[in-house]
PDB file of C-alpha atoms in Angstrom:
ATOM      1  CA  UNK A   1     -11.633   9.111 -10.540  1.00  0.00           C
ATOM      2  CA  UNK A   2     -12.305   5.501  -9.959  1.00  0.00           C
ATOM      3  CA  UNK A   3     -12.879   3.621 -12.839  1.00  0.00           C
ATOM      4  CA  UNK A   4     -16.267   1.595 -13.327  1.00  0.00           C
ATOM      5  CA  UNK A   5     -15.323  -1.836 -11.907  1.00  0.00           C
ATOM      6  CA  UNK A   6     -17.594  -3.595 -14.904  1.00  0.00           C
ATOM      7  CA  UNK A   7     -14.739  -2.391 -16.801  1.00  0.00           C
ATOM      8  CA  UNK A   8     -11.703  -4.800 -17.631  1.00  0.00           C
ATOM      9  CA  UNK A   9     -10.032  -5.032 -14.372  1.00  0.00           C
ATOM     10  CA  UNK A  10      -6.489  -3.575 -13.532  1.00  0.00           C
ATOM     11  CA  UNK A  11      -5.317  -6.304 -11.416  1.00  0.00           C
ATOM     12  CA  UNK A  12      -7.202  -9.743 -11.572  1.00  0.00           C
ATOM     13  CA  UNK A  13      -6.454 -12.323  -8.913  1.00  0.00           C
ATOM     14  CA  UNK A  14      -7.834 -15.763  -9.622  1.00  0.00           C
ATOM     15  CA  UNK A  15      -7.745 -18.822  -7.008  1.00  0.00           C
ATOM     16  CA  UNK A  16      -4.633 -17.993  -5.448  1.00  0.00           C
ATOM     17  CA  UNK A  17      -3.181 -19.857  -2.879  1.00  0.00           C
ATOM     18  CA  UNK A  18       0.231 -20.153  -1.277  1.00  0.00           C
ATOM     19  CA  UNK A  19       2.546 -23.192   0.801  1.00  0.00           C
ATOM     20  CA  UNK A  20       5.435 -23.117   2.401  1.00  0.00           C
ATOM     21  CA  UNK A  21       7.458 -25.837   4.442  1.00  0.00           C
ATOM     22  CA  UNK A  22       7.694 -25.520   7.884  1.00  0.00           C
ATOM     23  CA  UNK A  23      10.316 -28.445   9.089  1.00  0.00           C
ATOM     24  CA  UNK A  24       8.655 -31.629   7.817  1.00  0.00           C
ATOM     25  CA  UNK A  25       4.698 -29.691   7.789  1.00  0.00           C
ATOM     26  CA  UNK A  26       3.303 -27.954   4.831  1.00  0.00           C
ATOM     27  CA  UNK A  27       2.009 -24.769   5.795  1.00  0.00           C
ATOM     28  CA  UNK A  28      -1.334 -22.965   3.881  1.00  0.00           C
ATOM     29  CA  UNK A  29      -0.651 -19.063   3.686  1.00  0.00           C
ATOM     30  CA  UNK A  30      -3.429 -18.354   1.182  1.00  0.00           C
ATOM     31  CA  UNK A  31      -5.965 -20.363   0.163  1.00  0.00           C
ATOM     32  CA  UNK A  32      -8.554 -19.671  -3.342  1.00  0.00           C
ATOM     33  CA  UNK A  33      -8.645 -15.584  -3.168  1.00  0.00           C
ATOM     34  CA  UNK A  34     -10.268 -14.280  -5.969  1.00  0.00           C
ATOM     35  CA  UNK A  35     -10.797 -10.700  -6.573  1.00  0.00           C
ATOM     36  CA  UNK A  36     -10.680  -7.660  -8.991  1.00  0.00           C
ATOM     37  CA  UNK A  37      -9.009  -4.200  -8.592  1.00  0.00           C
ATOM     38  CA  UNK A  38     -10.521  -1.324 -10.895  1.00  0.00           C
ATOM     39  CA  UNK A  39      -8.125   0.895 -12.505  1.00  0.00           C
ATOM     40  CA  UNK A  40      -7.758   3.702 -10.313  1.00  0.00           C
ATOM     41  CA  UNK A  41      -8.774   2.286  -7.391  1.00  0.00           C
ATOM     42  CA  UNK A  42      -7.524   1.974  -3.650  1.00  0.00           C
ATOM     43  CA  UNK A  43      -7.929  -1.001  -2.791  1.00  0.00           C
ATOM     44  CA  UNK A  44      -7.103  -1.582   1.438  1.00  0.00           C
ATOM     45  CA  UNK A  45      -6.488  -5.089   2.444  1.00  0.00           C
ATOM     46  CA  UNK A  46      -7.206  -6.260   6.567  1.00  0.00           C
ATOM     47  CA  UNK A  47      -6.999  -8.888   8.656  1.00  0.00           C
ATOM     48  CA  UNK A  48      -4.606 -10.445  11.412  1.00  0.00           C
ATOM     49  CA  UNK A  49      -1.252 -10.951  11.870  1.00  0.00           C
ATOM     50  CA  UNK A  50       0.121 -14.003  10.126  1.00  0.00           C
ATOM     51  CA  UNK A  51      -2.947 -14.016   7.073  1.00  0.00           C
ATOM     52  CA  UNK A  52      -1.000 -14.111   4.411  1.00  0.00           C
ATOM     53  CA  UNK A  53      -1.360 -10.204   3.450  1.00  0.00           C
ATOM     54  CA  UNK A  54       1.906  -9.832   2.906  1.00  0.00           C
ATOM     55  CA  UNK A  55       2.548 -12.747   1.037  1.00  0.00           C
ATOM     56  CA  UNK A  56      -0.387 -11.828  -1.302  1.00  0.00           C
ATOM     57  CA  UNK A  57       0.970  -8.333  -2.237  1.00  0.00           C
ATOM     58  CA  UNK A  58       4.551  -9.993  -2.945  1.00  0.00           C
ATOM     59  CA  UNK A  59       2.686 -12.538  -4.922  1.00  0.00           C
ATOM     60  CA  UNK A  60       1.104  -9.396  -7.275  1.00  0.00           C
ATOM     61  CA  UNK A  61       4.862  -7.612  -6.928  1.00  0.00           C
ATOM     62  CA  UNK A  62       6.340 -10.711  -8.398  1.00  0.00           C
ATOM     63  CA  UNK A  63       8.711 -11.402  -5.686  1.00  0.00           C
ATOM     64  CA  UNK A  64       6.858 -14.904  -4.654  1.00  0.00           C
ATOM     65  CA  UNK A  65       5.419 -17.577  -7.007  1.00  0.00           C
ATOM     66  CA  UNK A  66       1.616 -18.180  -5.930  1.00  0.00           C
ATOM     67  CA  UNK A  67       1.567 -22.547  -5.654  1.00  0.00           C
ATOM     68  CA  UNK A  68      -2.032 -22.199  -7.182  1.00  0.00           C
ATOM     69  CA  UNK A  69      -3.858 -19.462  -9.911  1.00  0.00           C
ATOM     70  CA  UNK A  70      -2.504 -16.701 -10.618  1.00  0.00           C
ATOM     71  CA  UNK A  71      -2.315 -12.840 -10.149  1.00  0.00           C
ATOM     72  CA  UNK A  72      -2.484 -10.642 -13.792  1.00  0.00           C
ATOM     73  CA  UNK A  73      -1.767  -7.058 -13.709  1.00  0.00           C
ATOM     74  CA  UNK A  74      -2.648  -5.012 -17.447  1.00  0.00           C
ATOM     75  CA  UNK A  75       0.054  -3.168 -18.572  1.00  0.00           C
ATOM     76  CA  UNK A  76      -1.898  -0.744 -20.655  1.00  0.00           C
ATOM     77  CA  UNK A  77       1.470   1.792 -20.920  1.00  0.00           C
ATOM     78  CA  UNK A  78       4.494   0.072 -21.831  1.00  0.00           C
ATOM     79  CA  UNK A  79       6.434   2.882 -20.967  1.00  0.00           C
ATOM     80  CA  UNK A  80       6.141   3.390 -17.393  1.00  0.00           C
ATOM     81  CA  UNK A  81       6.421   0.616 -15.189  1.00  0.00           C
ATOM     82  CA  UNK A  82       3.576  -1.815 -14.413  1.00  0.00           C
ATOM     83  CA  UNK A  83       4.252  -1.253 -10.375  1.00  0.00           C
ATOM     84  CA  UNK A  84       6.294  -0.022  -7.481  1.00  0.00           C
ATOM     85  CA  UNK A  85       6.481  -1.090  -4.674  1.00  0.00           C
ATOM     86  CA  UNK A  86       6.932   0.664  -0.833  1.00  0.00           C
ATOM     87  CA  UNK A  87       7.648  -1.225   2.220  1.00  0.00           C
ATOM     88  CA  UNK A  88       7.072  -1.455   5.398  1.00  0.00           C
ATOM     89  CA  UNK A  89      10.339  -0.701   6.676  1.00  0.00           C
ATOM     90  CA  UNK A  90      12.904   1.772   6.185  1.00  0.00           C
ATOM     91  CA  UNK A  91      14.117   0.900   2.456  1.00  0.00           C
ATOM     92  CA  UNK A  92      16.376   4.041   1.507  1.00  0.00           C
ATOM     93  CA  UNK A  93      20.384   3.265   0.675  1.00  0.00           C
ATOM     94  CA  UNK A  94      22.131   5.059   3.239  1.00  0.00           C
ATOM     95  CA  UNK A  95      24.632   6.250   1.155  1.00  0.00           C
ATOM     96  CA  UNK A  96      22.507   8.450  -0.832  1.00  0.00           C
ATOM     97  CA  UNK A  97      21.012  11.933  -0.186  1.00  0.00           C
ATOM     98  CA  UNK A  98      17.374  12.405  -0.232  1.00  0.00           C
ATOM     99  CA  UNK A  99      17.121  13.461  -3.966  1.00  0.00           C
ATOM    100  CA  UNK A 100      19.540  10.594  -5.051  1.00  0.00           C
ATOM    101  CA  UNK A 101      16.940   7.980  -3.237  1.00  0.00           C
ATOM    102  CA  UNK A 102      13.957   9.485  -4.788  1.00  0.00           C
ATOM    103  CA  UNK A 103      15.915   9.677  -8.405  1.00  0.00           C
ATOM    104  CA  UNK A 104      16.750   5.766  -7.914  1.00  0.00           C
ATOM    105  CA  UNK A 105      13.895   4.094 -10.235  1.00  0.00           C
ATOM    106  CA  UNK A 106      14.202   6.953 -12.962  1.00  0.00           C
ATOM    107  CA  UNK A 107      18.435   6.798 -13.411  1.00  0.00           C
ATOM    108  CA  UNK A 108      17.702   2.935 -13.378  1.00  0.00           C
ATOM    109  CA  UNK A 109      15.169   3.716 -16.321  1.00  0.00           C
ATOM    110  CA  UNK A 110      17.812   5.811 -18.078  1.00  0.00           C
ATOM    111  CA  UNK A 111      15.677   9.019 -18.134  1.00  0.00           C
ATOM    112  CA  UNK A 112      17.422  12.407 -18.699  1.00  0.00           C
ATOM    113  CA  UNK A 113      18.730  14.298 -16.172  1.00  0.00           C
ATOM    114  CA  UNK A 114      16.300  17.508 -16.871  1.00  0.00           C
ATOM    115  CA  UNK A 115      13.874  15.258 -16.453  1.00  0.00           C
ATOM    116  CA  UNK A 116      14.964  13.553 -13.423  1.00  0.00           C
ATOM    117  CA  UNK A 117      15.408  17.014 -11.694  1.00  0.00           C
ATOM    118  CA  UNK A 118      12.078  18.050 -12.832  1.00  0.00           C
ATOM    119  CA  UNK A 119       9.853  15.110 -11.267  1.00  0.00           C
ATOM    120  CA  UNK A 120      12.211  14.604  -8.435  1.00  0.00           C
ATOM    121  CA  UNK A 121      12.022  18.391  -7.616  1.00  0.00           C
ATOM    122  CA  UNK A 122       8.455  18.402  -7.929  1.00  0.00           C
ATOM    123  CA  UNK A 123       7.522  15.490  -5.746  1.00  0.00           C
ATOM    124  CA  UNK A 124      10.235  16.523  -2.917  1.00  0.00           C
ATOM    125  CA  UNK A 125       7.845  19.669  -3.020  1.00  0.00           C
ATOM    126  CA  UNK A 126       4.901  18.020  -2.824  1.00  0.00           C
ATOM    127  CA  UNK A 127       6.105  15.979   0.282  1.00  0.00           C
ATOM    128  CA  UNK A 128       7.770  19.268   2.128  1.00  0.00           C
ATOM    129  CA  UNK A 129      11.210  18.015   1.761  1.00  0.00           C
ATOM    130  CA  UNK A 130      12.967  20.233  -0.833  1.00  0.00           C
ATOM    131  CA  UNK A 131      15.121  21.238   2.316  1.00  0.00           C
ATOM    132  CA  UNK A 132      16.147  18.284   2.830  1.00  0.00           C
ATOM    133  CA  UNK A 133      17.050  17.089  -0.702  1.00  0.00           C
ATOM    134  CA  UNK A 134      21.011  17.208   0.318  1.00  0.00           C
ATOM    135  CA  UNK A 135      20.501  15.374   3.210  1.00  0.00           C
ATOM    136  CA  UNK A 136      20.982  11.606   3.965  1.00  0.00           C
ATOM    137  CA  UNK A 137      19.026   9.017   5.748  1.00  0.00           C
ATOM    138  CA  UNK A 138      20.521   9.052   8.972  1.00  0.00           C
ATOM    139  CA  UNK A 139      19.550  12.621   9.566  1.00  0.00           C
ATOM    140  CA  UNK A 140      15.837  11.988   8.655  1.00  0.00           C
ATOM    141  CA  UNK A 141      12.752  11.165  11.189  1.00  0.00           C
ATOM    142  CA  UNK A 142      10.690   7.862  10.248  1.00  0.00           C
ATOM    143  CA  UNK A 143       8.487   9.983   8.961  1.00  0.00           C
ATOM    144  CA  UNK A 144      10.710  11.968   6.933  1.00  0.00           C
ATOM    145  CA  UNK A 145      11.982   8.949   5.333  1.00  0.00           C
ATOM    146  CA  UNK A 146       8.748   6.813   4.525  1.00  0.00           C
ATOM    147  CA  UNK A 147       8.135  10.016   2.407  1.00  0.00           C
ATOM    148  CA  UNK A 148      11.272   9.669   0.329  1.00  0.00           C
ATOM    149  CA  UNK A 149      10.045   6.115  -0.197  1.00  0.00           C
ATOM    150  CA  UNK A 150       7.144   7.416  -1.673  1.00  0.00           C
ATOM    151  CA  UNK A 151       8.346  10.238  -3.593  1.00  0.00           C
ATOM    152  CA  UNK A 152      10.870   7.232  -4.887  1.00  0.00           C
ATOM    153  CA  UNK A 153       7.454   4.837  -5.742  1.00  0.00           C
ATOM    154  CA  UNK A 154       5.364   7.731  -7.608  1.00  0.00           C
ATOM    155  CA  UNK A 155       8.600   9.367  -9.759  1.00  0.00           C
ATOM    156  CA  UNK A 156       8.788   6.578 -12.082  1.00  0.00           C
ATOM    157  CA  UNK A 157       4.843   6.613 -12.533  1.00  0.00           C
ATOM    158  CA  UNK A 158       4.031   3.549 -12.196  1.00  0.00           C
ATOM    159  CA  UNK A 159       0.155   1.682 -13.059  1.00  0.00           C
ATOM    160  CA  UNK A 160       0.543   0.534  -9.981  1.00  0.00           C
ATOM    161  CA  UNK A 161       1.071   1.061  -6.709  1.00  0.00           C
ATOM    162  CA  UNK A 162       1.751  -1.804  -3.824  1.00  0.00           C
ATOM    163  CA  UNK A 163       2.151  -0.436   0.147  1.00  0.00           C
ATOM    164  CA  UNK A 164       2.890  -2.862   2.434  1.00  0.00           C
ATOM    165  CA  UNK A 165       2.064  -1.315   5.816  1.00  0.00           C
ATOM    166  CA  UNK A 166       4.079   1.659   4.975  1.00  0.00           C
ATOM    167  CA  UNK A 167       3.185   4.042   7.976  1.00  0.00           C
ATOM    168  CA  UNK A 168       2.696   1.070  10.739  1.00  0.00           C
ATOM    169  CA  UNK A 169       5.978   1.836  12.596  1.00  0.00           C
ATOM    170  CA  UNK A 170       5.103   5.368  12.777  1.00  0.00           C
ATOM    171  CA  UNK A 171       3.456   7.801  15.457  1.00  0.00           C
ATOM    172  CA  UNK A 172      -0.188   8.749  14.746  1.00  0.00           C
ATOM    173  CA  UNK A 173       0.569  12.592  14.032  1.00  0.00           C
ATOM    174  CA  UNK A 174       2.897  11.553  11.274  1.00  0.00           C
ATOM    175  CA  UNK A 175       0.902   8.851   9.778  1.00  0.00           C
ATOM    176  CA  UNK A 176      -2.234  11.464  10.139  1.00  0.00           C
ATOM    177  CA  UNK A 177       0.154  13.846   8.053  1.00  0.00           C
ATOM    178  CA  UNK A 178       1.129  11.072   5.475  1.00  0.00           C
ATOM    179  CA  UNK A 179      -2.379  10.152   5.120  1.00  0.00           C
ATOM    180  CA  UNK A 180      -3.267  13.849   4.076  1.00  0.00           C
ATOM    181  CA  UNK A 181      -0.147  13.884   1.722  1.00  0.00           C
ATOM    182  CA  UNK A 182      -0.641  10.516   0.239  1.00  0.00           C
ATOM    183  CA  UNK A 183      -4.646  11.566  -0.770  1.00  0.00           C
ATOM    184  CA  UNK A 184      -3.456  14.717  -2.400  1.00  0.00           C
ATOM    185  CA  UNK A 185      -0.271  13.038  -4.444  1.00  0.00           C
ATOM    186  CA  UNK A 186      -3.092  10.104  -5.547  1.00  0.00           C
ATOM    187  CA  UNK A 187      -5.510  12.930  -6.553  1.00  0.00           C
ATOM    188  CA  UNK A 188      -2.909  14.781  -8.670  1.00  0.00           C
ATOM    189  CA  UNK A 189      -1.232  11.523  -9.979  1.00  0.00           C
ATOM    190  CA  UNK A 190      -3.896   9.033  -9.837  1.00  0.00           C
ATOM    191  CA  UNK A 191      -2.878   5.012 -10.058  1.00  0.00           C
ATOM    192  CA  UNK A 192      -4.156   1.443  -8.963  1.00  0.00           C
ATOM    193  CA  UNK A 193      -3.565   0.904  -5.248  1.00  0.00           C
ATOM    194  CA  UNK A 194      -2.681  -2.167  -3.510  1.00  0.00           C
ATOM    195  CA  UNK A 195      -2.369  -1.562   0.402  1.00  0.00           C
ATOM    196  CA  UNK A 196      -1.594  -3.327   3.095  1.00  0.00           C
ATOM    197  CA  UNK A 197      -2.537  -2.671   6.609  1.00  0.00           C
ATOM    198  CA  UNK A 198      -3.413  -3.508  10.179  1.00  0.00           C
ATOM    199  CA  UNK A 199      -5.470  -0.486  10.894  1.00  0.00           C
ATOM    200  CA  UNK A 200      -9.062  -0.285  10.233  1.00  0.00           C
ATOM    201  CA  UNK A 201      -8.719   3.421  10.495  1.00  0.00           C
ATOM    202  CA  UNK A 202      -6.577   3.801   7.833  1.00  0.00           C
ATOM    203  CA  UNK A 203      -8.352   1.374   5.640  1.00  0.00           C
ATOM    204  CA  UNK A 204     -11.576   3.509   5.844  1.00  0.00           C
ATOM    205  CA  UNK A 205      -9.747   7.074   5.676  1.00  0.00           C
ATOM    206  CA  UNK A 206      -7.653   5.800   2.504  1.00  0.00           C
ATOM    207  CA  UNK A 207      -9.481   2.819   0.794  1.00  0.00           C
ATOM    208  CA  UNK A 208     -12.015   2.711  -2.106  1.00  0.00           C
ATOM    209  CA  UNK A 209     -12.753  -0.821  -1.056  1.00  0.00           C
ATOM    210  CA  UNK A 210     -11.455  -3.335   2.092  1.00  0.00           C
ATOM    211  CA  UNK A 211     -10.862  -6.537   1.728  1.00  0.00           C
ATOM    212  CA  UNK A 212     -10.864  -8.557   5.200  1.00  0.00           C
ATOM    213  CA  UNK A 213      -9.022 -11.630   5.376  1.00  0.00           C
ATOM    214  CA  UNK A 214      -9.620 -14.123   7.595  1.00  0.00           C
ATOM    215  CA  UNK A 215      -6.817 -15.808   9.935  1.00  0.00           C
ATOM    216  CA  UNK A 216      -4.145 -18.539   8.902  1.00  0.00           C
ATOM    217  CA  UNK A 217      -5.270 -19.785   6.201  1.00  0.00           C
ATOM    218  CA  UNK A 218      -5.381 -16.249   4.641  1.00  0.00           C
ATOM    219  CA  UNK A 219      -9.197 -16.337   2.636  1.00  0.00           C
ATOM    220  CA  UNK A 220     -11.041 -13.295   1.974  1.00  0.00           C
ATOM    221  CA  UNK A 221     -13.523 -13.350   4.033  1.00  0.00           C
ATOM    222  CA  UNK A 222     -15.590  -9.785   2.864  1.00  0.00           C
ATOM    223  CA  UNK A 223     -15.412  -7.112   0.552  1.00  0.00           C
ATOM    224  CA  UNK A 224     -16.659  -3.413   1.733  1.00  0.00           C
ATOM    225  CA  UNK A 225     -17.335  -0.751  -0.321  1.00  0.00           C
ATOM    226  CA  UNK A 226     -16.212   2.607   1.273  1.00  0.00           C
ATOM    227  CA  UNK A 227     -18.919   4.884  -0.205  1.00  0.00           C
ATOM    228  CA  UNK A 228     -16.934   8.300   1.070  1.00  0.00           C
ATOM    229  CA  UNK A 229     -16.286  11.110  -1.333  1.00  0.00           C
ATOM    230  CA  UNK A 230     -12.783  12.384  -2.597  1.00  0.00           C
ATOM    231  CA  UNK A 231     -11.013  14.427  -1.986  1.00  0.00           C
ATOM    232  CA  UNK A 232     -11.183  13.687   1.669  1.00  0.00           C
ATOM    233  CA  UNK A 233      -9.697  16.031   4.509  1.00  0.00           C
ATOM    234  CA  UNK A 234      -8.614  13.437   7.011  1.00  0.00           C
ATOM    235  CA  UNK A 235      -9.149  14.829  10.090  1.00  0.00           C
ATOM    236  CA  UNK A 236     -13.231  15.913   8.542  1.00  0.00           C
ATOM    237  CA  UNK A 237     -13.752  12.781   7.300  1.00  0.00           C
ATOM    238  CA  UNK A 238     -12.874  10.813  10.983  1.00  0.00           C
ATOM    239  CA  UNK A 239     -16.145  13.387  12.464  1.00  0.00           C
ATOM    240  CA  UNK A 240     -18.293  12.118  10.164  1.00  0.00           C
ATOM    241  CA  UNK A 241     -20.699   9.528  11.610  1.00  0.00           C
ATOM    242  CA  UNK A 242     -20.510   7.666   8.345  1.00  0.00           C
ATOM    243  CA  UNK A 243     -16.698   6.946   8.864  1.00  0.00           C
ATOM    244  CA  UNK A 244     -17.642   5.710  12.733  1.00  0.00           C
ATOM    245  CA  UNK A 245     -19.850   3.280  11.421  1.00  0.00           C
ATOM    246  CA  UNK A 246     -17.547   2.371   8.789  1.00  0.00           C
ATOM    247  CA  UNK A 247     -14.931   1.436  10.986  1.00  0.00           C
ATOM    248  CA  UNK A 248     -17.455  -0.746  13.515  1.00  0.00           C
ATOM    249  CA  UNK A 249     -18.894  -2.453  10.745  1.00  0.00           C
ATOM    250  CA  UNK A 250     -15.234  -4.118   9.833  1.00  0.00           C
ATOM    251  CA  UNK A 251     -14.127  -4.114  13.123  1.00  0.00           C
ATOM    252  CA  UNK A 252     -17.459  -6.469  13.395  1.00  0.00           C
ATOM    253  CA  UNK A 253     -16.003  -8.707  10.938  1.00  0.00           C
ATOM    254  CA  UNK A 254     -12.324  -8.664  11.844  1.00  0.00           C
ATOM    255  CA  UNK A 255     -12.519  -9.186  15.106  1.00  0.00           C
ATOM    256  CA  UNK A 256     -13.674 -12.948  15.320  1.00  0.00           C
ATOM    257  CA  UNK A 257     -10.678 -13.293  13.239  1.00  0.00           C
ATOM    258  CA  UNK A 258      -8.261 -11.644  15.507  1.00  0.00           C
ATOM    259  CA  UNK A 259      -9.304 -14.017  18.272  1.00  0.00           C
ATOM    260  CA  UNK A 260      -8.790 -17.180  16.413  1.00  0.00           C
ATOM    261  CA  UNK A 261      -5.190 -15.652  15.304  1.00  0.00           C
ATOM    262  CA  UNK A 262      -4.470 -15.103  18.755  1.00  0.00           C
ATOM    263  CA  UNK A 263      -5.638 -18.713  19.761  1.00  0.00           C
ATOM    264  CA  UNK A 264      -3.521 -20.248  17.537  1.00  0.00           C
ATOM    265  CA  UNK A 265      -0.680 -18.407  18.839  1.00  0.00           C
ATOM    266  CA  UNK A 266      -1.427 -19.312  22.023  1.00  0.00           C
ATOM    267  CA  UNK A 267      -1.999 -22.936  21.492  1.00  0.00           C
ATOM    268  CA  UNK A 268       1.458 -23.199  19.323  1.00  0.00           C
ATOM    269  CA  UNK A 269       3.625 -21.396  21.926  1.00  0.00           C
ATOM    270  CA  UNK A 270       2.108 -24.005  24.337  1.00  0.00           C
TER     271      UNK A 270
END
């Protein structure tokens, strides 16, 4: 159940800006982004390539420092990790089995073996990989690898889940299956989620709110509520007129920024 946004936010982003050096020039990646994310909310971020989406997520994860402003994540239960991140590419350890990859975070937290077996076994069953528990990453499809990455992130029961285009390399069928599985797991184990995507369809399918970012430097152009009820059946959802209207609305905000980003790329290439 999504928390009331009038309550204390789980994630508070205040005036975040990020610049970096390219040659002899300073380049602004992000500029003055401020937004609150409520506890239990699935907050989607879309924008054109190069707008700083991933940079913002990495700042939230503590993997990069903001040049200006800051990101605060309320940590209410010190027994749980504050956050876990699911990356875009294959981030599994190739020398570990499916089970050991999924159990990695729990082992780093020195969880008892019985607890590891219970939690990881349940998650592998939920994502349909129980019979592959002893397989290695090279024996898995791309979709199966991302399922293991999701299981690893959920295994430690983090308060916040940070997802950086985790399904972008998958075909449409696998993406749809993983959308269904992710929604089912989040219904069972609610978390606050920040999710980066290039796909407007994915943003509407999964999200409670969607932030559309401008072309570089990345700013918050608009934030749109997704008033579609949960639980969600992905295929049934996409047949609803309200779904199509939301996709059309978001593309209206995004189209100008995509063209602006493309024009900048072409100008820099000349």
